[in-house]
CSV table of N, CA and C in Angstrom, one decimal:
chain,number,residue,atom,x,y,z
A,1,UNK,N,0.8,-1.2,0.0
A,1,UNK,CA,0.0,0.0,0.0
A,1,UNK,C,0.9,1.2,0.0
A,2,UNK,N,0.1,2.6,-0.8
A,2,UNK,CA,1.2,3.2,-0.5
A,2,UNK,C,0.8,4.2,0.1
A,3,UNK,N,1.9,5.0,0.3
A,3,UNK,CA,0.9,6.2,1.8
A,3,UNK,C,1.5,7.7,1.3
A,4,UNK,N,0.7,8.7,1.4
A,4,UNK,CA,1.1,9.6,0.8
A,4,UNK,C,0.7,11.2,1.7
A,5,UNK,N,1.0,12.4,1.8
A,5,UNK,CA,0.9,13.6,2.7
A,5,UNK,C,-0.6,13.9,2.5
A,6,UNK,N,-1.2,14.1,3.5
A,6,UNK,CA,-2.2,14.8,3.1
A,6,UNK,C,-3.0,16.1,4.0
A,7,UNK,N,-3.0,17.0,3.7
A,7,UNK,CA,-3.7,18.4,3.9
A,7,UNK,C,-5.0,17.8,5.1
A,8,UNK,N,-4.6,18.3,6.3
A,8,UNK,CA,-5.7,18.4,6.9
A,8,UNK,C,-6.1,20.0,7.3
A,9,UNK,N,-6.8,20.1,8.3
A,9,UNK,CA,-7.6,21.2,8.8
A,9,UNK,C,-6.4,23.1,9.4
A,10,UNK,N,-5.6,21.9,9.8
A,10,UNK,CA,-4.5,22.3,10.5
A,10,UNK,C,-3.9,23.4,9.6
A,11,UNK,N,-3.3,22.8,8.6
A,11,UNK,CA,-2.4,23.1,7.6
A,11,UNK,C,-3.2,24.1,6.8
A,12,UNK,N,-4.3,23.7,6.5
A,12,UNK,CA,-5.3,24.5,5.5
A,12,UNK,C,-5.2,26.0,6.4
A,13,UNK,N,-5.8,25.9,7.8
A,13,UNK,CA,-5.6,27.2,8.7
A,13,UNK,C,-4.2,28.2,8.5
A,14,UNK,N,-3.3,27.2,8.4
A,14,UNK,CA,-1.6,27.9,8.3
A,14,UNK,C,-1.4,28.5,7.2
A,15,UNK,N,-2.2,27.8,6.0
A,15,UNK,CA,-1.9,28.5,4.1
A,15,UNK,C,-2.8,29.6,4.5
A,16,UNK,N,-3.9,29.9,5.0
A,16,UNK,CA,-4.8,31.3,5.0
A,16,UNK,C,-4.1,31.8,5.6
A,17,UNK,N,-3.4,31.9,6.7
A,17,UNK,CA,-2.7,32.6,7.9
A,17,UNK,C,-2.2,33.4,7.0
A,18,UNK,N,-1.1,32.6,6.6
A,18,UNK,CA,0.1,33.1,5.8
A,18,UNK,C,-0.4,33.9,4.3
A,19,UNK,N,-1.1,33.6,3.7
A,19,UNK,CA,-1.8,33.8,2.8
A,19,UNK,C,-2.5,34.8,2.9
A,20,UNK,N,-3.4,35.3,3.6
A,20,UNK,CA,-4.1,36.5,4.1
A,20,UNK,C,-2.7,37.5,4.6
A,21,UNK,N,-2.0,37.0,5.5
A,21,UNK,CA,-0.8,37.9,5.8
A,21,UNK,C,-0.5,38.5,4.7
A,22,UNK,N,0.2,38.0,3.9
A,22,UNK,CA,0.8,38.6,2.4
A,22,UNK,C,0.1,39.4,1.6
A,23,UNK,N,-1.4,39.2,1.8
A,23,UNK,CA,-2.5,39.7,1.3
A,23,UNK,C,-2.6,41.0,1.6
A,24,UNK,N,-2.8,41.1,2.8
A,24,UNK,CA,-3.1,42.4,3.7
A,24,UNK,C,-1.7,43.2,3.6
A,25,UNK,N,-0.8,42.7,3.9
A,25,UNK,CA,0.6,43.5,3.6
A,25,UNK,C,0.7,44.0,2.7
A,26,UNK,N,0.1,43.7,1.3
A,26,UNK,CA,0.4,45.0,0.0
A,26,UNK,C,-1.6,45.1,-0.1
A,27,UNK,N,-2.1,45.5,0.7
A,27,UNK,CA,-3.3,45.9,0.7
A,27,UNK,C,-4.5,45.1,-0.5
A,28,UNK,N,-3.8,44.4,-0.5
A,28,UNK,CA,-4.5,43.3,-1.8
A,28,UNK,C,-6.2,42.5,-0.9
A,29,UNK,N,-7.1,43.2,-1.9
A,29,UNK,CA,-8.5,41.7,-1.1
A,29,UNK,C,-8.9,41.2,-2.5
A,30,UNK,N,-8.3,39.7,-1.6
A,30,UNK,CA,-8.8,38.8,-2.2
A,30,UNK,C,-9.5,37.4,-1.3
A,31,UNK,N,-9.6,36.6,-2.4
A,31,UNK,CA,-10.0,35.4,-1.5
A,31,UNK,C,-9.4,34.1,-2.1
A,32,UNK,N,-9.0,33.0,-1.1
A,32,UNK,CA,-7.8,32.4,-0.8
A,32,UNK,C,-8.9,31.4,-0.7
A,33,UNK,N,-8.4,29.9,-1.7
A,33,UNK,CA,-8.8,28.8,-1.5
A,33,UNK,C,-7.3,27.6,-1.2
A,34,UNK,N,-8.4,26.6,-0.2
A,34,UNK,CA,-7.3,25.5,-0.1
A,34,UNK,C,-7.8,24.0,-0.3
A,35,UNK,N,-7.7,23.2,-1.1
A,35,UNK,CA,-8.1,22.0,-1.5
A,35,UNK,C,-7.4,20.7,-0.8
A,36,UNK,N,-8.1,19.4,-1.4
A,36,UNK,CA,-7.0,18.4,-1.1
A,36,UNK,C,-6.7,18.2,-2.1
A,37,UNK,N,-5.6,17.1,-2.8
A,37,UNK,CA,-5.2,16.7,-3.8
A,37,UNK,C,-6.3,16.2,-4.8
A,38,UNK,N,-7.3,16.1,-4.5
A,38,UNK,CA,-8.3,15.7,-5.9
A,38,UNK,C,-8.9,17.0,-5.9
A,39,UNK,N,-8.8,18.0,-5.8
A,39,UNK,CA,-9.4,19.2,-6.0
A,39,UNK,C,-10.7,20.2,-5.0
A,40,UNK,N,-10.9,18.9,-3.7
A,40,UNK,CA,-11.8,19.3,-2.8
A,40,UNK,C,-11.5,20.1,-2.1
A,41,UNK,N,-12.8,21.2,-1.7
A,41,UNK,CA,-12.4,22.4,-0.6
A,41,UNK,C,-12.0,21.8,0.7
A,42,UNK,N,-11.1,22.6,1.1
A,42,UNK,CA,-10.9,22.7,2.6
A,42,UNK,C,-11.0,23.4,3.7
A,43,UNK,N,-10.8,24.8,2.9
A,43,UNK,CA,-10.9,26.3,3.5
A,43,UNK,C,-10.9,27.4,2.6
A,44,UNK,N,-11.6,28.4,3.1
A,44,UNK,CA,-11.8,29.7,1.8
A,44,UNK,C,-12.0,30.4,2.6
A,45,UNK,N,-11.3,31.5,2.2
A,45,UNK,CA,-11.7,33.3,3.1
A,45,UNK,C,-11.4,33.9,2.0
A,46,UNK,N,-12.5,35.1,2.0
A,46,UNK,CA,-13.1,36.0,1.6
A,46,UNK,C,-12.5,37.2,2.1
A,47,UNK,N,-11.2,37.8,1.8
A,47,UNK,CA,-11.4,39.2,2.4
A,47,UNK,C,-12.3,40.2,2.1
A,48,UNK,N,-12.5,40.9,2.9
A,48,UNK,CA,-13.3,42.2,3.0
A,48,UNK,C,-12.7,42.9,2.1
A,49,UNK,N,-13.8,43.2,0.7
A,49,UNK,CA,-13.6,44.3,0.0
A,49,UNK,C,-13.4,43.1,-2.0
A,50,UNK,N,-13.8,41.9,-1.2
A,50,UNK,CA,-12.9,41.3,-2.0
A,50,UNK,C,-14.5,40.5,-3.6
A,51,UNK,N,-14.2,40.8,-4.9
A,51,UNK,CA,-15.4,40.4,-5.6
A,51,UNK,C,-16.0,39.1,-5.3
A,52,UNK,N,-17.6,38.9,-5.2
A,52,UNK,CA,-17.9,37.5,-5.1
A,52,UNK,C,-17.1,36.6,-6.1
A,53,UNK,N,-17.2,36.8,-7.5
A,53,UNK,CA,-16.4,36.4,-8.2
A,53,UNK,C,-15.2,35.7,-8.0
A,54,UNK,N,-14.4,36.3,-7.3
A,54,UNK,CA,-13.1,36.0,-6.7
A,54,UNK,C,-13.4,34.7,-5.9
A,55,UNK,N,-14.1,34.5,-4.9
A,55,UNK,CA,-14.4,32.7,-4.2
A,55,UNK,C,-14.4,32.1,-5.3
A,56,UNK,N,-15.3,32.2,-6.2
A,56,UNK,CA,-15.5,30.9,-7.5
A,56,UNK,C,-13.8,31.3,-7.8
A,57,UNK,N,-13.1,31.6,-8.5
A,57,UNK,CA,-11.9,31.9,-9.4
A,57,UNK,C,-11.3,31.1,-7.9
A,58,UNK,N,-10.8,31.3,-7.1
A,58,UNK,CA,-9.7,30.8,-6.0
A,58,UNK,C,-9.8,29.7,-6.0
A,59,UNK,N,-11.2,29.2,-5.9
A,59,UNK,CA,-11.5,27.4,-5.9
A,59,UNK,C,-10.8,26.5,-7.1
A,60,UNK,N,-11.4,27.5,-8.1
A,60,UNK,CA,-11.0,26.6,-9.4
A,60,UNK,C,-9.8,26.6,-10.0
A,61,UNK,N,-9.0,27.7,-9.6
A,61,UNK,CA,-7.5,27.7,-9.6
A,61,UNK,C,-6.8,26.9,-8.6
A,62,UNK,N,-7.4,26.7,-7.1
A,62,UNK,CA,-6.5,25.5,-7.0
A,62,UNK,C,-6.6,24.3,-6.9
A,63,UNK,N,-8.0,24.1,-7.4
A,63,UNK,CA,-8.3,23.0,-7.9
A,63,UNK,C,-7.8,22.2,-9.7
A,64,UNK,N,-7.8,23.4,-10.2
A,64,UNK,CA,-6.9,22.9,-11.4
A,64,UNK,C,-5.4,22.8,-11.3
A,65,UNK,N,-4.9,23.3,-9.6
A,65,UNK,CA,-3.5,23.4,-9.2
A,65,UNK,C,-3.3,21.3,-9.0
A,66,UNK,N,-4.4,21.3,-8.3
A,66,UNK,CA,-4.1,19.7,-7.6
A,66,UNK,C,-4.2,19.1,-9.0
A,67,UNK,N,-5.2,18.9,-9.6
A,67,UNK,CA,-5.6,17.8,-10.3
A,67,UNK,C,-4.8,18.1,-11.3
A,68,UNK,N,-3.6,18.9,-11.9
A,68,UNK,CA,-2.9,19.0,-13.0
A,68,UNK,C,-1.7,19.1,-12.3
A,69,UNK,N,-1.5,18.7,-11.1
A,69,UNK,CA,0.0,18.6,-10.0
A,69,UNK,C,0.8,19.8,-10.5
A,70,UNK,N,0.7,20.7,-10.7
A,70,UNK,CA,1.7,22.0,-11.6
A,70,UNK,C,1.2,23.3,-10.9
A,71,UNK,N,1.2,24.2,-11.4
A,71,UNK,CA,1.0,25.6,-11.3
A,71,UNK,C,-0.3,25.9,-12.3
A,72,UNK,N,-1.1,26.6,-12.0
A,72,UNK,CA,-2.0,27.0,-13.0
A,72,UNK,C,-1.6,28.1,-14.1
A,73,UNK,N,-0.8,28.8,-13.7
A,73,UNK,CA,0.3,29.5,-14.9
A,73,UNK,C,0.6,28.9,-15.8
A,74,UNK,N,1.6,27.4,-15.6
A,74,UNK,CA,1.6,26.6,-16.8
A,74,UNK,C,0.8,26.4,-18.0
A,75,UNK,N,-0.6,26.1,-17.3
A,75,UNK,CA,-1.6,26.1,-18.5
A,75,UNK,C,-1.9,27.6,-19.4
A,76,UNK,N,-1.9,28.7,-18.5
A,76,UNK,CA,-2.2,29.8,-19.0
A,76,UNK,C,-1.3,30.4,-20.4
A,77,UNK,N,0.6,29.8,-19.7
A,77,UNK,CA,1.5,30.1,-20.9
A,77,UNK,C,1.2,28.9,-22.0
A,78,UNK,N,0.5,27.7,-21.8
A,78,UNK,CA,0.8,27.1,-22.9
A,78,UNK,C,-0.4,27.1,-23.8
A,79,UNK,N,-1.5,27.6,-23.3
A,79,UNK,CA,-2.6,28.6,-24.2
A,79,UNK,C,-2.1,29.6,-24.8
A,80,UNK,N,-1.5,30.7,-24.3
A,80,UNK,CA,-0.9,31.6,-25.0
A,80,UNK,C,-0.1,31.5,-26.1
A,81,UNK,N,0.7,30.2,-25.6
A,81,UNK,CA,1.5,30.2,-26.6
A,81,UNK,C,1.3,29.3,-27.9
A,82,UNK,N,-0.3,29.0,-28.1
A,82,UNK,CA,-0.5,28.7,-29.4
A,82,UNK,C,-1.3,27.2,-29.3
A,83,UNK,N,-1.2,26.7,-28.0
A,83,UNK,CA,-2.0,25.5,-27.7
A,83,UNK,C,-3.1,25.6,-27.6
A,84,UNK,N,-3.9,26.1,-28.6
A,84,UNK,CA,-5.3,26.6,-28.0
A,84,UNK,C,-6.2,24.9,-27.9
A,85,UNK,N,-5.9,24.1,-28.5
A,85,UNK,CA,-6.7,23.2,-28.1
A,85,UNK,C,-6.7,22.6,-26.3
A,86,UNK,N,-5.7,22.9,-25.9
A,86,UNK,CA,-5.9,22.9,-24.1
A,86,UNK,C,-7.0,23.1,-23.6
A,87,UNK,N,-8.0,24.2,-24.7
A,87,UNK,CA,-9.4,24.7,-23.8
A,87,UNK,C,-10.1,23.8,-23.6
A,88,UNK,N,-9.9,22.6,-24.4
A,88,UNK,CA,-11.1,21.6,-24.2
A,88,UNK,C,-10.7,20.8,-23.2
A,89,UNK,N,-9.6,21.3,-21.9
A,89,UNK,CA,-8.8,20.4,-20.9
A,89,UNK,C,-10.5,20.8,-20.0
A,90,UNK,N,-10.8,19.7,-18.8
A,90,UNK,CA,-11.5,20.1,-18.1
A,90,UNK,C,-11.0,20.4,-16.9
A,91,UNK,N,-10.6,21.5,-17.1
A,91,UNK,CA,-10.4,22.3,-15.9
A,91,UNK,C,-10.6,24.0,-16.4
A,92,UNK,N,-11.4,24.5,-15.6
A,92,UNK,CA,-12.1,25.7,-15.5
A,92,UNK,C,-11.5,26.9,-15.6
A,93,UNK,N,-10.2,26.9,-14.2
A,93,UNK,CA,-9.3,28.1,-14.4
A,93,UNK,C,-8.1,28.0,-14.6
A,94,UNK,N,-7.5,28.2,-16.3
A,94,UNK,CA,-6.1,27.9,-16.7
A,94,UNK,C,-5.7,29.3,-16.3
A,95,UNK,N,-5.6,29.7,-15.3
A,95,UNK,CA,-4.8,31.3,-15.3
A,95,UNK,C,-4.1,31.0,-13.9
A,96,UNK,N,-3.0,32.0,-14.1
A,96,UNK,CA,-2.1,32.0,-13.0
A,96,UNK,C,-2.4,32.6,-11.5
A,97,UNK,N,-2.5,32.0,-10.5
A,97,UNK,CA,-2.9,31.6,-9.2
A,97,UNK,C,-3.1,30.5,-8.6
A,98,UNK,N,-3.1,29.2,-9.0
A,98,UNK,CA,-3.2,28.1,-8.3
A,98,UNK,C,-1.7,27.5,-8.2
A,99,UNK,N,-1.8,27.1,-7.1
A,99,UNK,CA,-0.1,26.6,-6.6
A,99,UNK,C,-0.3,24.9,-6.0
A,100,UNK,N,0.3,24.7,-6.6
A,100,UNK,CA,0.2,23.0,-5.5
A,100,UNK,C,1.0,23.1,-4.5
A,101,UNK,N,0.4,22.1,-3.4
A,101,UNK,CA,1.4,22.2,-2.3
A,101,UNK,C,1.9,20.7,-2.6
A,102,UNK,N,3.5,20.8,-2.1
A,102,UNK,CA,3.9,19.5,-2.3
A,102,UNK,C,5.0,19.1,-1.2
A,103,UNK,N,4.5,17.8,-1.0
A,103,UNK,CA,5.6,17.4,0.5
A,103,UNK,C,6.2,16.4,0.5
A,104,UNK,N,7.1,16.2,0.5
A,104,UNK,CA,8.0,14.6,0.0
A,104,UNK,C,7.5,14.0,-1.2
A,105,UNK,N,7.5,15.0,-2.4
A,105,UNK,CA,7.7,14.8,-3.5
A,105,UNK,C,6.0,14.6,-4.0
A,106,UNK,N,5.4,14.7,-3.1
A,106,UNK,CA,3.9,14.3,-3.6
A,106,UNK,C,2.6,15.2,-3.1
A,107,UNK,N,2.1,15.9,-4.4
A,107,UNK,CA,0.8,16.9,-4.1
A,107,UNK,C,-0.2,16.3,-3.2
A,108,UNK,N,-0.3,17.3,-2.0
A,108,UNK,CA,-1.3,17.4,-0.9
A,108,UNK,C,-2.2,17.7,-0.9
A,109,UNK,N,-2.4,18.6,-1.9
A,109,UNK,CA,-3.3,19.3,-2.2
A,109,UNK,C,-3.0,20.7,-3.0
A,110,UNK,N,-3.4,22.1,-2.7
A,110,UNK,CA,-3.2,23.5,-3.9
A,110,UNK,C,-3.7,24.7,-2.7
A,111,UNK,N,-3.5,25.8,-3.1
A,111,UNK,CA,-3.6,26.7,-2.9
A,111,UNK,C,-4.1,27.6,-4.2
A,112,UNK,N,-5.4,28.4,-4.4
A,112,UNK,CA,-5.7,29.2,-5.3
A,112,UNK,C,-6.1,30.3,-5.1
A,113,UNK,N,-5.9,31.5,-5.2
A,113,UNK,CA,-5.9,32.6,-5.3
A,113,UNK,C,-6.2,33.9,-6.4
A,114,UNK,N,-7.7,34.8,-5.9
A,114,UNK,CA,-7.9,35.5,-7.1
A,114,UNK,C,-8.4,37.0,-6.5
A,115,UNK,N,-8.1,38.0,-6.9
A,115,UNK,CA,-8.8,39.3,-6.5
A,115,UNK,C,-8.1,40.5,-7.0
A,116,UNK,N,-6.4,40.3,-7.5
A,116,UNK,CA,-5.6,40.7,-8.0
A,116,UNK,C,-5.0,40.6,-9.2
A,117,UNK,N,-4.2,41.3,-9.6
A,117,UNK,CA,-3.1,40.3,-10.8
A,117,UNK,C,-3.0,39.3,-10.7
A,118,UNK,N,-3.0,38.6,-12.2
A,118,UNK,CA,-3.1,37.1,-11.5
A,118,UNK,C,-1.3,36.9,-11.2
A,119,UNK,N,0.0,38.2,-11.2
A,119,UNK,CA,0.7,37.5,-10.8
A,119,UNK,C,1.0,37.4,-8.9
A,120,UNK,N,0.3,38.4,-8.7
A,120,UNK,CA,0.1,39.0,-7.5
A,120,UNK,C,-0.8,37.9,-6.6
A,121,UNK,N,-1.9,36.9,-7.2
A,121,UNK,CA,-2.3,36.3,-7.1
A,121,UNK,C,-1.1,34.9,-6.6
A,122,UNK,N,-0.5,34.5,-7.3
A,122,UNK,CA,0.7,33.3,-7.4
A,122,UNK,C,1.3,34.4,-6.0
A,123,UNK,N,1.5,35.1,-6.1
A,123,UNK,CA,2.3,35.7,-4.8
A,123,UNK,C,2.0,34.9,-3.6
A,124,UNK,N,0.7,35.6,-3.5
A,124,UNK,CA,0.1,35.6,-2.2
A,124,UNK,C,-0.4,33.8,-2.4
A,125,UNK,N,-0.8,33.1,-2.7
A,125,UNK,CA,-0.9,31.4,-2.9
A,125,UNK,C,0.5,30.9,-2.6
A,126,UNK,N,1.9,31.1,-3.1
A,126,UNK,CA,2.7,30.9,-2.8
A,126,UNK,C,3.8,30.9,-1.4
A,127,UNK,N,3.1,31.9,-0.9
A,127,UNK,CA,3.4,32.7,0.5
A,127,UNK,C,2.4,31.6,1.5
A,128,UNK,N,1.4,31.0,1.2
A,128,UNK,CA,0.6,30.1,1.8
A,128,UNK,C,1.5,28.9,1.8
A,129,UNK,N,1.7,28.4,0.7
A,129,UNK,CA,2.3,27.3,0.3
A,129,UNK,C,4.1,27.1,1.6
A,130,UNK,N,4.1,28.0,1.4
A,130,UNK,CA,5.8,28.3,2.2
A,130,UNK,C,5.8,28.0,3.3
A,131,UNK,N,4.5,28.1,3.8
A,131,UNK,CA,3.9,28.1,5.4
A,131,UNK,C,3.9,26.7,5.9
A,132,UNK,N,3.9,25.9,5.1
A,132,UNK,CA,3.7,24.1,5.4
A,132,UNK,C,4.8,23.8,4.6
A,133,UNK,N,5.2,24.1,3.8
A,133,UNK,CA,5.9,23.0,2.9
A,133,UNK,C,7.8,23.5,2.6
A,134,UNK,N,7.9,24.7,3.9
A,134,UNK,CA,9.1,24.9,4.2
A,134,UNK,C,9.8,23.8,5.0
């Protein structure tokens, strides 16, 4: 059998921490999702000030973070760069903000992030990510 990291409650609290921290420090509202490795919610906050829109976008960026093990940027440069058939991938949000978390070599789950640039977005998901998987 084999055994693998997985994101509980705990962890999910620590990527918002840190994640909202970084947020609020360049005055950024957004709202910050955290999944497990098959793409399920775990936790989501909503900052104040921050578009409804933005919850849907955070989910689905890091849910296309887990279930494609990579960065959601990936997909976004390989659209850009002429792969248009990608669109018919089923995943929702190819734009940059979903981060995977990864721990002894194997995705836990994602962190996604939307309310800003989407590079500003990877920032702040990143800065979550650093929080556990330092």
């Amino acid at each position: 059998m084999q055994m693998k990291p997985a994101l509980g409650i705990a962890e999910a609290n620590r990527i918002l921490d840190a994640a909202r921290d970084e947020a609020q420090r360049n005055g950024w509202a957004v709202a910050i999702a955290v999944v497990d490795d098959g793409g399920h919610p775990i936790a989501l906050a909503r900052l104040d000030g921050t578009a409804p829109v933005s919850a849907y976008m955070a989910q689905e960026k890091a849910r296309t973070a887990a279930l494609g093990r990579r960065e959601s940027k990936l997909y976004e440069d390989m659209i850009n760069g002429g792969r248009t058939a990608f669109l018919s991938a089923p995943l929702t949000a190819t734009l940059e903000g979903g981060v995977p978390v990864i721990v002894d070599g194997q995705v836990a789950g994602a962190v996604g992030v939307s309310g800003v640039k989407s590079d500003q977005d990877a920032q702040i998901a990143k800065a979550g990510v650093r929080s556990i998987a330092a």
